């Protein structure tokens, strides 16, 4: 049984079609972004653009949607592999780039919804300030916690 057939137990075909057409931009593929992406795909969302510049490190494996054999890979590449295992028919754009004031608007201009899942407070602020005026839905969250050098 494929994912779309399984989801029809919970959602109508019309609902799945509507969800499948939403263009979701995800800024960050770490603890928040990787897990949000997996949950979105498992919920029927099929059109994602994910932007992150980082690589998978051993310390990511306890809380991010990656596996030991993916250590060293770019996070967007590894996440893309994992998401396509859930739903091979994804429309998935993976961009390995750091989000800056110069490129933020362009990177997510076609997204209907933006999930802000980055670590740095300054980039969080940049994304919210950039997208709230557009009237598009922005979902901002914080996964920053711990001791020592957390922002």
Coordinates of C-alpha atoms in Angstrom, one line a residue:
X1 CA 0.0 0.0 0.0
X2 CA 1.4 3.4 -0.9
X3 CA 1.3 6.5 1.3
X4 CA -1.6 8.2 -0.6
X5 CA -3.8 5.1 -0.3
X6 CA -3.0 4.9 3.4
X7 CA -3.8 8.6 3.9
X8 CA -7.3 8.1 2.3
X9 CA -8.3 6.3 5.5
X10 CA -8.1 9.7 7.2
X11 CA -8.5 12.3 4.5
X12 CA -10.8 12.7 1.5
X13 CA -9.4 12.7 -2.0
X14 CA -10.2 16.4 -2.2
X15 CA -8.4 17.1 1.0
X16 CA -5.3 15.2 -0.2
X17 CA -5.4 17.0 -3.5
X18 CA -5.5 20.4 -1.7
X19 CA -2.7 19.4 0.7
X20 CA -0.6 18.1 -2.2
X21 CA -0.8 21.4 -4.0
X22 CA 0.5 23.6 -1.1
X23 CA 4.1 24.7 -1.8
X24 CA 5.9 24.5 1.5
X25 CA 9.3 26.3 2.0
X26 CA 11.4 24.9 4.9
X27 CA 14.3 27.1 6.1
X28 CA 16.7 24.7 7.9
X29 CA 17.0 20.9 7.7
X30 CA 18.2 20.2 11.3
X31 CA 16.3 19.3 14.4
X32 CA 13.1 21.2 13.5
X33 CA 13.3 21.2 9.8
X34 CA 14.1 17.6 9.2
X35 CA 11.4 16.3 11.5
X36 CA 8.8 18.8 10.3
X37 CA 9.5 17.8 6.7
X38 CA 9.0 14.1 7.6
X39 CA 5.8 14.8 9.3
X40 CA 4.5 17.0 6.5
X41 CA 5.3 14.3 3.9
X42 CA 3.6 11.6 6.0
X43 CA 0.6 13.9 6.2
X44 CA 0.2 14.2 2.5
X45 CA 2.2 17.4 1.6
X46 CA 4.0 16.7 -1.6
X47 CA 5.7 20.0 -2.8
X48 CA 8.6 21.0 -0.6
X49 CA 11.6 23.4 -1.0
X50 CA 14.2 22.8 1.7
X51 CA 17.2 25.2 2.2
X52 CA 20.2 24.4 4.4
X53 CA 23.9 24.8 4.1
X54 CA 25.1 22.3 6.7
X55 CA 26.3 18.7 6.7
X56 CA 25.1 15.8 8.8
X57 CA 27.3 15.3 11.9
X58 CA 27.3 12.4 14.4
X59 CA 25.8 14.7 17.1
X60 CA 22.7 15.2 14.9
X61 CA 21.6 11.6 14.9
X62 CA 19.9 11.6 18.3
X63 CA 17.4 14.3 17.3
X64 CA 17.3 14.8 13.5
X65 CA 15.8 12.7 10.7
X66 CA 19.2 11.2 9.6
X67 CA 21.0 7.9 9.8
X68 CA 24.6 7.0 10.7
X69 CA 25.5 6.2 7.1
X70 CA 24.6 9.8 6.1
X71 CA 27.2 11.4 8.3
X72 CA 29.2 13.9 6.2
X73 CA 26.5 14.3 3.6
X74 CA 24.8 17.7 3.0
X75 CA 21.7 17.8 5.2
X76 CA 19.4 18.6 2.3
X77 CA 20.7 15.7 0.2
X78 CA 20.4 13.2 3.1
X79 CA 16.9 14.5 4.0
X80 CA 15.8 14.3 0.4
X81 CA 16.8 10.6 0.3
X82 CA 14.9 9.9 3.5
X83 CA 11.8 11.8 2.4
X84 CA 11.7 10.0 -1.0
X85 CA 11.7 6.7 0.9
X86 CA 8.4 7.8 2.5
X87 CA 6.9 9.2 -0.7
X88 CA 8.8 8.7 -4.0
X89 CA 6.4 11.0 -5.9
X90 CA 7.5 14.1 -4.0
X91 CA 8.1 17.4 -5.8
X92 CA 11.2 18.2 -3.8
X93 CA 13.7 21.1 -4.3
X94 CA 16.8 20.8 -2.2
X95 CA 19.0 23.9 -2.0
X96 CA 22.4 23.8 -0.3
X97 CA 22.9 27.4 0.6
X98 CA 23.1 29.7 3.6
X99 CA 20.1 32.0 4.0
X100 CA 21.1 35.7 4.0
X101 CA 19.4 39.0 3.7
X102 CA 20.4 39.0 0.1
X103 CA 18.8 35.7 -0.9
X104 CA 16.0 35.0 1.6
X105 CA 13.1 36.5 -0.4
X106 CA 14.2 34.8 -3.6
X107 CA 14.8 31.4 -2.1
X108 CA 11.2 31.2 -0.8
X109 CA 9.3 33.5 -3.2
X110 CA 7.1 30.6 -4.6
X111 CA 6.2 29.1 -1.2
X112 CA 2.7 29.3 0.0
X113 CA 3.8 28.5 3.5
X114 CA 7.2 29.1 5.1
X115 CA 8.5 27.0 8.0
X116 CA 11.3 28.9 9.8
X117 CA 13.4 26.1 11.3
X118 CA 16.8 27.7 11.6
X119 CA 19.2 28.0 14.6
X120 CA 20.3 31.6 14.6
X121 CA 18.0 34.2 16.1
X122 CA 19.1 36.8 13.5
X123 CA 18.1 34.6 10.6
X124 CA 14.8 33.7 12.3
X125 CA 14.1 37.5 12.6
X126 CA 15.2 38.0 9.0
X127 CA 12.8 35.4 7.7
X128 CA 9.8 36.6 9.7
X129 CA 10.4 40.2 8.7
X130 CA 10.8 39.2 5.1
X131 CA 7.7 37.1 4.8
X132 CA 5.1 38.4 7.2
X133 CA 4.4 41.5 5.0
X134 CA 3.7 39.1 2.0
X135 CA 0.6 37.8 3.7
X136 CA 1.9 34.2 3.4
X137 CA 1.7 31.9 6.3
X138 CA 4.9 31.9 8.3
X139 CA 5.4 29.2 11.0
X140 CA 8.2 30.1 13.3
X141 CA 9.5 27.8 16.1
X142 CA 12.5 27.5 18.4
X143 CA 14.4 24.3 19.0
X144 CA 17.2 26.1 20.8
X145 CA 17.9 24.7 24.2
X146 CA 20.6 23.4 26.5
X147 CA 23.6 24.7 28.3
X148 CA 26.6 26.6 27.3
X149 CA 26.8 28.2 23.9
X150 CA 23.1 28.2 22.8
X151 CA 21.9 31.4 21.2

